[in-house]
Every structure is written in structure tokens, then in C-alpha cells.
Short mmCIF file of C-alpha atoms in Angstrom, two decimals:
data_model
loop_
_atom_site.label_atom_id
_atom_site.label_comp_id
_atom_site.label_asym_id
_atom_site.label_seq_id
_atom_site.Cartn_x
_atom_site.Cartn_y
_atom_site.Cartn_z
CA MET A 802 -180.67 41.33 7.37
CA ASP A 803 -181.78 44.83 8.36
CA GLU A 804 -179.18 44.93 11.27
CA GLU A 805 -176.42 43.81 8.77
CA ALA A 806 -177.37 46.47 6.14
CA SER A 807 -177.47 49.05 9.08
CA SER A 808 -174.01 48.03 10.19
CA VAL A 809 -172.62 48.26 6.65
CA LYS A 810 -174.07 51.69 6.09
CA LYS A 811 -172.62 52.86 9.43
CA ASP A 812 -169.22 51.60 8.48
CA GLN A 813 -169.51 53.24 5.05
CA LEU A 814 -170.47 56.58 6.71
CA THR A 815 -167.58 56.34 9.01
CA ALA A 816 -165.21 55.82 6.10
CA ASP A 817 -166.64 58.65 4.13
CA HIS A 818 -166.71 61.00 7.16
CA PRO A 819 -163.97 60.04 9.69
CA THR A 820 -164.59 61.14 13.22
CA VAL A 821 -162.66 64.35 14.08
CA ASN A 822 -161.31 64.70 17.59
CA CYS A 823 -161.87 68.46 17.88
CA GLU A 824 -160.15 68.63 21.28
CA LYS A 825 -156.84 67.08 19.98
CA GLN A 826 -156.89 69.29 16.79
CA GLU A 827 -157.37 72.44 18.86
CA THR A 828 -154.53 71.58 21.10
CA ALA A 829 -152.15 70.96 18.11
CA VAL A 830 -153.14 74.34 16.69
CA GLN A 831 -152.60 76.04 19.90
CA ALA A 832 -149.08 74.35 20.25
CA GLY A 833 -148.12 75.45 16.77
CA ASP A 834 -149.38 78.92 17.35
CA ILE A 835 -147.33 79.14 20.76
CA LEU A 836 -144.25 77.83 19.09
CA SER A 837 -144.65 80.47 16.40
CA ARG A 838 -145.11 83.28 18.88
CA VAL A 839 -142.12 82.00 20.88
CA SER A 840 -140.00 82.24 17.77
CA GLN A 841 -141.34 85.64 16.88
CA THR A 842 -140.60 86.69 20.45
CA HIS A 843 -137.11 85.41 20.38
CA ASP A 844 -136.41 87.32 17.21
CA VAL A 845 -137.68 90.57 18.69
CA ILE A 846 -135.62 89.99 21.80
CA MET A 847 -132.44 89.43 19.72
CA THR A 848 -133.22 92.53 17.70
CA LEU A 849 -133.76 94.68 20.93
CA ASP A 850 -130.62 93.24 22.39
CA LYS A 851 -128.45 94.27 19.31
CA THR A 852 -130.16 97.69 19.37
CA ILE A 853 -129.48 98.13 23.12
CA SER A 854 -125.91 97.02 22.60
CA SER A 855 -125.46 99.45 19.72
CA LEU A 856 -126.92 102.36 21.76
CA GLU A 857 -124.89 101.54 24.75
CA MET A 858 -121.68 101.73 22.57
CA GLN A 859 -122.83 105.01 21.07
CA LEU A 860 -123.55 106.34 24.45
CA ALA A 861 -120.12 105.24 25.90
CA SER A 862 -118.46 106.81 22.74
CA ALA A 863 -120.26 109.97 23.10
CA ARG A 864 -119.49 110.11 26.80
CA ALA A 865 -115.80 109.51 26.11
CA ALA A 866 -115.72 112.10 23.34
CA LYS A 867 -117.25 114.61 25.73
CA VAL A 868 -114.77 113.90 28.46
CA ILE A 869 -111.91 114.03 26.08
CA ASN A 870 -113.13 117.40 24.89
CA GLU A 871 -113.63 118.70 28.48
CA ASP A 872 -110.26 117.24 29.68
CA GLY A 873 -108.29 119.04 27.19
CA SER A 874 -109.02 117.07 23.95
CA PRO A 875 -106.27 114.80 22.80
CA MET A 876 -106.77 116.61 19.38
CA VAL A 877 -104.36 119.57 19.19
CA THR A 878 -106.03 122.30 17.10
CA LYS A 879 -104.51 125.56 16.10
CA SER A 880 -107.42 127.67 17.53
CA GLY A 881 -107.84 125.42 20.56
CA THR A 882 -111.66 126.00 20.25
CA GLU A 883 -112.74 122.94 18.11
CA HIS A 884 -115.99 121.64 19.45
CA LEU A 885 -117.38 118.20 19.39
CA LYS A 886 -119.34 117.60 16.18
CA GLU A 887 -121.27 114.73 14.88
CA ARG A 888 -118.83 112.21 13.65
CA PRO A 889 -118.70 111.13 9.99
CA LYS A 890 -119.40 107.44 9.42
CA VAL A 891 -116.44 105.75 7.68
CA PHE A 892 -115.19 102.38 6.83
CA PHE A 893 -111.77 102.45 8.58
CA VAL A 894 -109.36 104.94 9.94
CA MET A 895 -105.70 104.24 9.42
CA GLY A 896 -103.22 106.05 11.67
CA ILE A 897 -99.62 106.02 10.54
CA ILE A 898 -97.46 106.44 13.68
CA THR A 899 -94.63 108.81 13.02
CA ALA A 900 -92.09 111.09 14.73
CA PHE A 901 -90.59 114.51 14.14
CA SER A 902 -87.55 113.17 12.69
CA SER A 903 -89.37 111.02 10.02
CA ARG A 904 -90.12 113.77 7.32
CA LYS A 905 -88.44 111.65 4.68
CA ARG A 906 -90.22 108.41 5.65
CA ARG A 907 -93.55 110.37 5.34
CA ASP A 908 -92.72 111.66 1.93
CA SER A 909 -91.66 108.14 0.75
CA ILE A 910 -95.21 107.02 1.72
CA ARG A 911 -97.01 109.86 0.11
CA GLU A 912 -95.03 109.20 -3.05
CA THR A 913 -96.10 105.47 -3.19
CA TRP A 914 -99.01 103.79 -1.55
CA MET A 915 -100.78 106.79 0.20
CA PRO A 916 -103.06 109.02 -1.88
CA LYS A 917 -102.45 112.74 -1.32
CA GLY A 918 -104.15 116.08 -2.00
CA GLU A 919 -107.58 115.73 -3.77
CA GLU A 920 -107.09 112.00 -4.12
CA LEU A 921 -106.93 111.71 -0.28
CA LYS A 922 -110.17 113.61 0.00
CA LYS A 923 -111.76 111.43 -2.69
CA LEU A 924 -110.75 108.27 -0.74
CA GLU A 925 -112.63 109.65 2.31
CA THR A 926 -115.81 110.63 0.41
CA GLU A 927 -115.99 107.70 -2.01
CA LYS A 928 -114.47 104.85 0.09
CA GLY A 929 -114.97 105.94 3.55
CA ILE A 930 -111.22 105.49 4.25
CA ILE A 931 -109.36 107.95 6.42
CA ILE A 932 -105.53 107.93 6.37
CA ARG A 933 -103.61 110.32 8.71
CA PHE A 934 -100.02 110.58 9.97
CA VAL A 935 -100.33 110.51 13.84
CA ILE A 936 -97.98 112.71 16.06
CA GLY A 937 -98.13 114.57 19.31
CA HIS A 938 -96.21 117.55 20.20
CA SER A 939 -92.68 118.25 21.64
CA ALA A 940 -91.73 118.78 25.17
CA SER A 941 -91.84 122.57 24.38
CA PRO A 942 -95.12 122.97 22.57
CA GLY A 943 -95.08 125.71 19.91
CA GLY A 944 -91.25 125.17 19.43
CA VAL A 945 -89.42 124.71 16.11
CA LEU A 946 -90.42 120.87 15.87
CA ASP A 947 -94.20 121.82 16.24
CA ARG A 948 -93.96 124.51 13.90
CA ALA A 949 -92.33 122.31 11.19
CA ILE A 950 -95.21 119.81 11.49
CA GLU A 951 -97.82 122.62 11.33
CA ALA A 952 -96.11 123.78 8.09
CA GLU A 953 -96.07 120.27 6.74
CA ASP A 954 -99.80 119.79 7.56
CA ASP A 955 -100.61 123.07 5.87
CA GLN A 956 -99.09 121.69 2.60
CA HIS A 957 -100.58 118.10 2.91
CA LYS A 958 -103.60 118.23 5.12
CA ASP A 959 -102.77 114.65 6.26
CA PHE A 960 -101.97 114.82 10.03
CA LEU A 961 -103.89 113.80 13.23
CA ARG A 962 -102.25 115.73 16.16
CA LEU A 963 -102.55 114.36 19.63
CA ASN A 964 -102.20 115.81 23.03
CA HIS A 965 -99.19 113.77 23.81
CA VAL A 966 -95.46 114.45 24.42
CA GLU A 967 -93.56 112.61 21.84
CA GLY A 968 -90.83 110.01 22.88
CA TYR A 969 -89.97 106.32 21.99
CA HIS A 970 -90.72 105.10 25.51
CA GLU A 971 -94.24 106.71 25.41
CA LEU A 972 -95.50 104.57 22.38
CA SER A 973 -98.05 102.77 24.56
CA SER A 974 -99.52 105.96 25.74
CA LYS A 975 -99.39 107.42 22.19
CA THR A 976 -101.33 104.43 20.83
CA GLN A 977 -103.94 104.61 23.47
CA ILE A 978 -104.53 108.39 22.88
CA TYR A 979 -104.61 107.75 18.99
CA PHE A 980 -107.42 105.26 19.39
CA SER A 981 -109.29 107.64 21.83
CA THR A 982 -108.83 110.53 19.46
CA ALA A 983 -109.87 108.66 16.26
CA VAL A 984 -112.89 107.28 18.02
CA ALA A 985 -113.98 110.76 19.15
CA LYS A 986 -113.53 112.17 15.69
CA TRP A 987 -114.76 109.42 13.30
CA ASP A 988 -117.36 106.69 13.66
CA ALA A 989 -115.43 103.84 12.00
CA ASP A 990 -115.97 100.19 11.63
CA PHE A 991 -112.39 99.72 12.14
CA TYR A 992 -109.30 101.60 13.51
CA ILE A 993 -105.83 100.72 12.27
CA LYS A 994 -102.45 101.50 13.60
CA VAL A 995 -99.43 101.09 11.31
CA ASP A 996 -95.76 102.21 11.42
CA ASP A 997 -94.24 104.73 8.92
CA ASP A 998 -91.81 102.24 7.53
CA VAL A 999 -94.43 99.65 6.41
CA HIS A 1000 -95.70 99.23 2.83
CA ILE A 1001 -99.56 99.01 2.56
CA ASN A 1002 -101.89 97.81 -0.22
CA LEU A 1003 -105.05 99.64 0.64
CA GLY A 1004 -107.28 97.60 -1.58
CA MET A 1005 -106.16 94.28 0.10
CA VAL A 1006 -106.55 95.91 3.62
CA GLY A 1007 -110.08 97.01 2.77
CA SER A 1008 -110.98 93.63 1.36
CA THR A 1009 -109.47 91.85 4.53
CA LEU A 1010 -111.39 94.04 6.94
CA ALA A 1011 -114.72 93.79 4.96
CA ARG A 1012 -114.78 89.95 5.70
CA HIS A 1013 -115.01 90.66 9.25
CA ARG A 1014 -117.39 93.70 9.17
CA SER A 1015 -120.36 91.97 10.87
CA LYS A 1016 -118.41 90.72 13.89
CA PRO A 1017 -118.65 92.75 17.14
CA ARG A 1018 -115.14 92.57 18.57
CA VAL A 1019 -112.18 91.94 16.43
CA TYR A 1020 -108.56 92.11 16.99
CA MET A 1021 -106.61 91.57 13.74
CA GLY A 1022 -103.00 91.26 12.92
CA CYS A 1023 -100.12 88.84 12.82
CA MET A 1024 -100.41 87.21 16.28
CA LYS A 1025 -97.13 86.27 18.04
CA SER A 1026 -95.90 85.25 21.56
CA GLY A 1027 -92.28 86.29 21.97
CA PRO A 1028 -90.12 85.91 24.90
CA VAL A 1029 -90.43 88.21 28.07
CA LEU A 1030 -86.90 89.79 28.12
CA ALA A 1031 -85.89 90.43 31.90
CA GLN A 1032 -82.30 91.41 31.10
CA THR A 1033 -81.69 95.05 31.34
CA GLY A 1034 -80.10 97.01 28.45
CA VAL A 1035 -81.55 94.86 25.70
CA LYS A 1036 -84.09 95.99 23.04
CA TYR A 1037 -87.66 95.25 24.05
CA HIS A 1038 -86.71 94.90 27.76
CA GLU A 1039 -89.67 94.28 29.91
CA PRO A 1040 -89.32 95.98 33.25
CA GLU A 1041 -92.45 94.23 34.62
CA TYR A 1042 -91.09 90.65 33.65
CA TRP A 1043 -92.07 89.25 37.01
CA LYS A 1044 -95.79 89.58 36.19
CA PHE A 1045 -95.33 86.98 33.37
CA GLY A 1046 -94.26 83.95 35.65
CA GLU A 1047 -90.98 82.27 35.64
CA GLU A 1048 -87.90 83.50 33.82
CA GLY A 1049 -87.99 82.25 30.18
CA ASN A 1050 -91.69 82.57 29.80
CA LYS A 1051 -93.37 84.05 26.68
CA TYR A 1052 -96.00 86.74 26.39
CA PHE A 1053 -99.64 85.98 25.73
CA ARG A 1054 -100.72 86.03 22.13
CA HIS A 1055 -100.88 89.48 20.67
CA ALA A 1056 -100.55 91.19 17.22
CA THR A 1057 -97.16 92.46 16.06
CA GLY A 1058 -96.76 96.12 16.40
CA GLN A 1059 -96.07 97.03 12.61
CA ILE A 1060 -99.81 96.96 11.75
CA TYR A 1061 -102.91 95.82 13.45
CA ALA A 1062 -106.65 96.61 13.29
CA ILE A 1063 -109.22 96.62 15.96
CA SER A 1064 -113.09 97.08 15.51
CA LYS A 1065 -115.24 99.91 16.75
CA ASP A 1066 -116.33 98.30 20.03
CA LEU A 1067 -112.76 97.70 21.11
CA ALA A 1068 -111.57 101.28 20.16
CA THR A 1069 -114.52 102.59 22.19
CA TYR A 1070 -113.47 100.40 25.02
CA ILE A 1071 -109.91 101.70 25.05
CA SER A 1072 -111.33 105.26 24.90
CA VAL A 1073 -113.81 104.83 27.83
CA ASN A 1074 -111.27 103.04 29.97
CA ARG A 1075 -108.03 104.77 28.97
CA HIS A 1076 -107.38 106.18 32.49
CA ILE A 1077 -107.18 102.73 34.07
CA LEU A 1078 -105.75 100.66 31.24
CA HIS A 1079 -102.13 99.52 32.33
CA ARG A 1080 -99.31 100.37 29.84
CA TYR A 1081 -96.44 98.10 29.49
CA ALA A 1082 -93.07 99.11 28.04
CA ASN A 1083 -93.84 97.59 24.60
CA GLU A 1084 -96.89 99.10 22.79
CA ASP A 1085 -97.96 95.97 21.12
CA VAL A 1086 -97.89 93.98 24.48
CA SER A 1087 -99.90 96.70 26.08
CA LEU A 1088 -102.71 96.51 23.48
CA GLY A 1089 -102.88 92.81 23.71
CA SER A 1090 -103.10 92.95 27.48
CA TRP A 1091 -106.20 95.36 27.26
CA PHE A 1092 -108.21 92.62 25.54
CA ILE A 1093 -107.19 89.61 27.65
CA GLY A 1094 -110.34 89.44 29.81
CA LEU A 1095 -112.77 90.53 26.98
CA ASP A 1096 -114.76 88.33 24.63
CA VAL A 1097 -112.61 89.28 21.62
CA GLU A 1098 -112.00 87.43 18.47
CA HIS A 1099 -108.20 87.26 17.67
CA ILE A 1100 -107.68 86.95 14.00
CA ASP A 1101 -104.27 85.96 12.88
CA ASP A 1102 -103.98 87.21 9.21
CA ARG A 1103 -100.48 86.64 7.83
CA SER A 1104 -101.23 88.80 4.71
CA LEU A 1105 -100.56 91.64 7.20
CA CYS A 1106 -97.01 90.72 7.70
CA CYS A 1107 -95.46 89.64 4.32
CA GLY A 1108 -91.84 90.16 3.72
CA THR A 1109 -90.58 92.41 1.03
CA ALA A 1110 -89.61 91.02 -2.33
CA PRO A 1111 -89.32 88.24 -3.33
CA ASP A 1112 -91.68 87.07 -0.43
CA CYS A 1113 -94.50 89.30 -1.51
CA GLU A 1114 -94.21 88.46 -5.17
CA TRP A 1115 -94.23 84.64 -4.52
CA LYS A 1116 -97.42 85.17 -2.43
CA ALA A 1117 -99.08 87.36 -5.10
CA GLN A 1118 -98.29 84.57 -7.79
CA ALA A 1119 -99.64 81.82 -5.52
CA GLY A 1120 -102.90 83.99 -5.25
CA ASN A 1121 -102.42 85.35 -1.79
CA PRO A 1122 -101.58 89.00 -2.43
CA CYS A 1123 -100.26 90.93 0.63
CA ALA A 1124 -102.00 93.65 2.42
CA ALA A 1125 -98.62 94.83 4.30
CA SER A 1126 -95.02 94.20 3.69
CA PHE A 1127 -91.99 94.78 5.73
CA ASP A 1128 -88.73 93.19 6.84
CA TRP A 1129 -88.87 91.24 10.02
CA SER A 1130 -85.09 91.87 10.58
CA CYS A 1131 -85.66 95.48 10.87
CA SER A 1132 -89.21 95.57 12.34
CA GLY A 1133 -90.08 97.52 9.25
CA ILE A 1134 -88.69 98.01 5.76
CA CYS A 1135 -84.93 98.15 6.08
CA LYS A 1136 -83.69 101.67 4.82
CA SER A 1137 -87.46 102.52 4.09
CA VAL A 1138 -86.77 106.01 2.72
CA GLU A 1139 -84.49 104.63 0.08
CA ARG A 1140 -86.31 101.40 -0.70
CA MET A 1141 -90.07 102.19 -0.29
CA GLU A 1142 -90.44 103.04 -4.09
CA GLU A 1143 -88.75 99.63 -4.99
CA VAL A 1144 -91.04 97.91 -2.51
CA HIS A 1145 -93.98 99.58 -4.02
CA GLN A 1146 -93.06 98.50 -7.53
CA ARG A 1147 -92.48 94.91 -6.42
CA CYS A 1148 -95.21 94.36 -3.81
CA GLY A 1149 -97.73 96.93 -4.75
CA GLU A 1150 -101.25 95.78 -5.84
CA GLY A 1151 -101.15 98.22 -8.91
CA GLU A 1152 -101.99 101.84 -9.48
CA GLY A 1153 -105.79 102.48 -8.93
CA ALA A 1154 -106.52 99.15 -7.24
CA ILE A 1155 -108.04 100.78 -4.39
CA TRP A 1156 -110.59 102.59 -6.68
CA HIS A 1157 -111.67 99.39 -8.38
CA THR A 1158 -112.08 97.34 -5.19
CA SER A 1159 -115.51 96.94 -3.79
CA PHE A 1160 -115.91 96.51 -0.02
#
């Protein structure tokens, strides 16, 4: 009876105070602690990796800007003594590629979608948006053509001058120098190239870019893959057609040349490697080729290549407003000087939209 009572008491004690295996508990705590530390270490490594990547890009950009400055800066300045300054941080730089003969095109843009004067300055300070007409110099620097641009710039303060000799067959080179110059002058999230016969809705462009702001290497536009034209004498003839395989082949995917945007890392890449990047006859093909071997996200955004009215109106009514409009048949707005105002009235996002758009 005593033994039985003793056994019952023992069982009761065990139930009330279960045996704890200290060794197993300690091991579990240690495992949890190790996992926590591994997770923390991983987070630290990721943060450091991002910081190092950012510093590398800043260093590459600074080196490129320094070399550009020493080589005879792509920026043509009146005094020729402009020194490298700390670059302003902005949202995006939009370069409107233009020519000496395009004064009326530039004026049609100033009168419609591009702010001018104090409004242009306000756009830079309040929205971080830089817009400039991009042009080089004539074969005779300081001649009548260059003086006309200087006079126009004195009036409007909206040019970015390049160390580049103007000419249609030099567009690939001009595009390359534009990105290099813009990177040296502004620290932007995005750099945009647009032709001077395209209508732009700045609010929509800003909203479109803002969606991809956190991505490192972005190449955005209306992606296409047109035929490689081997026949001489035709528009868009490709002298190096043999590099693209058999006759009848198409180009790799690339953004159509009327408008496209690239992120900071890609613009810096172009600037750093500009001396060894191959330039094809067609500027949009050249740009696409520079990114072929890189880890780049190609974004095909059709809001950047709407047609003019009624196409842009239908898309707006369907809830897909356009960021850019032009006529495919003319590779820009047909008779843009005469029609830009009409296109602005029918395809525009409304006066003041840019000021009410939050990025």
C-alpha cells in the first residue's frame, strides 16, 4: 500500500512538473538564434551590396564627367571655361533632338506642350524635370548657324549644346554624346530622347516613369523589330546588314526612335563606354545594340507611341491616356509645324496637368 501510494505520488509530481530536457531546449534556442543572425547578416549584405553598387555608379559617372571635361567637354559653352560642378538631383532629363533648320518646329513645341520662361524654371525646381532642345554645332563653328542658335538660346534659355558636328547621318553619335553630356550635367533617375515633331504629355510621361523608379536598369519605349534593309538607296538602309544574318532577317528588339527613356545606370554605362560602343547607321538600332549583353529590363509601353487624333482621343476615352503622339506614316507628326497646335488640343492632357500630377 505504501509502495502504491508512493508510485501515485510520483506520477502526480511528474504530471505537475514535467521533466525538462535542458539540452534539447538549449539546442532549439541556439538554432533559432543562428537563423535570426543569418537573416540579419543577409539583410546587412544586401544593403551593403546596394550601397557598393550605388557608389560604383557614382564613381563611374564622376570619372566619365571628369574625362568629358578634360577631353573637351561635349557641352559647348560661350566662355569655354565651365568647370565640373556638383550635379543637381532631378527626376528626368528630356532632350529634344533638333536641327539648325527646325526653328519653326521648336517654336511650335514652345507654344504647346513645353513650358517656357519662368514656367520652365519652375518645372525644374518643383518637379525635377529638365527639358532642353539638343543641338551640336555646324561644320564651321561660330558661323551664321551657330550664332542663330546662340541668339535663340539667349531668348529662351532652353538649349543643351553638344560638342558634335550636326548631320543626319550622325544621329547615333549625337545620341551617344547627348546621354554622356546629360549624365555629366544632371543626376537624373531617367534620361529621355525625343524628336522635335512629337507631341508629349509631360504628366503622363512622369507617371509612367515613376512606376519604374525603383528598378536599376530600365530601357523603355515602343519596342519593335523591323527588317534589316540591305538594298542601297532606300531609307533606313543598313550598310552592315551582313552582321544580322541571312537576307530578310529582322533586327533585335529595340525602342522606336521617336521617343525612349533609359534609367541612370544605362545612361552612365553609355557615358563611360562611349569610345568603344559601335554606332550603326540607324540611331535607334545603335541604342538597342548597346544593351544587348546587359541585364536590362526592356519595357514595351504603347502609351509612348499613340497616333494623333482620333487614336489618342479613343485611348483617352478608354482610360488609357497617351504619353506621346505622332503619325507612324511620317515617323513623327505629319506637317508638325502646322498641326502641333491641333494635336495639342485633341491629344493633350489639359493645361496645368503637369502641376497637379504627383510622382
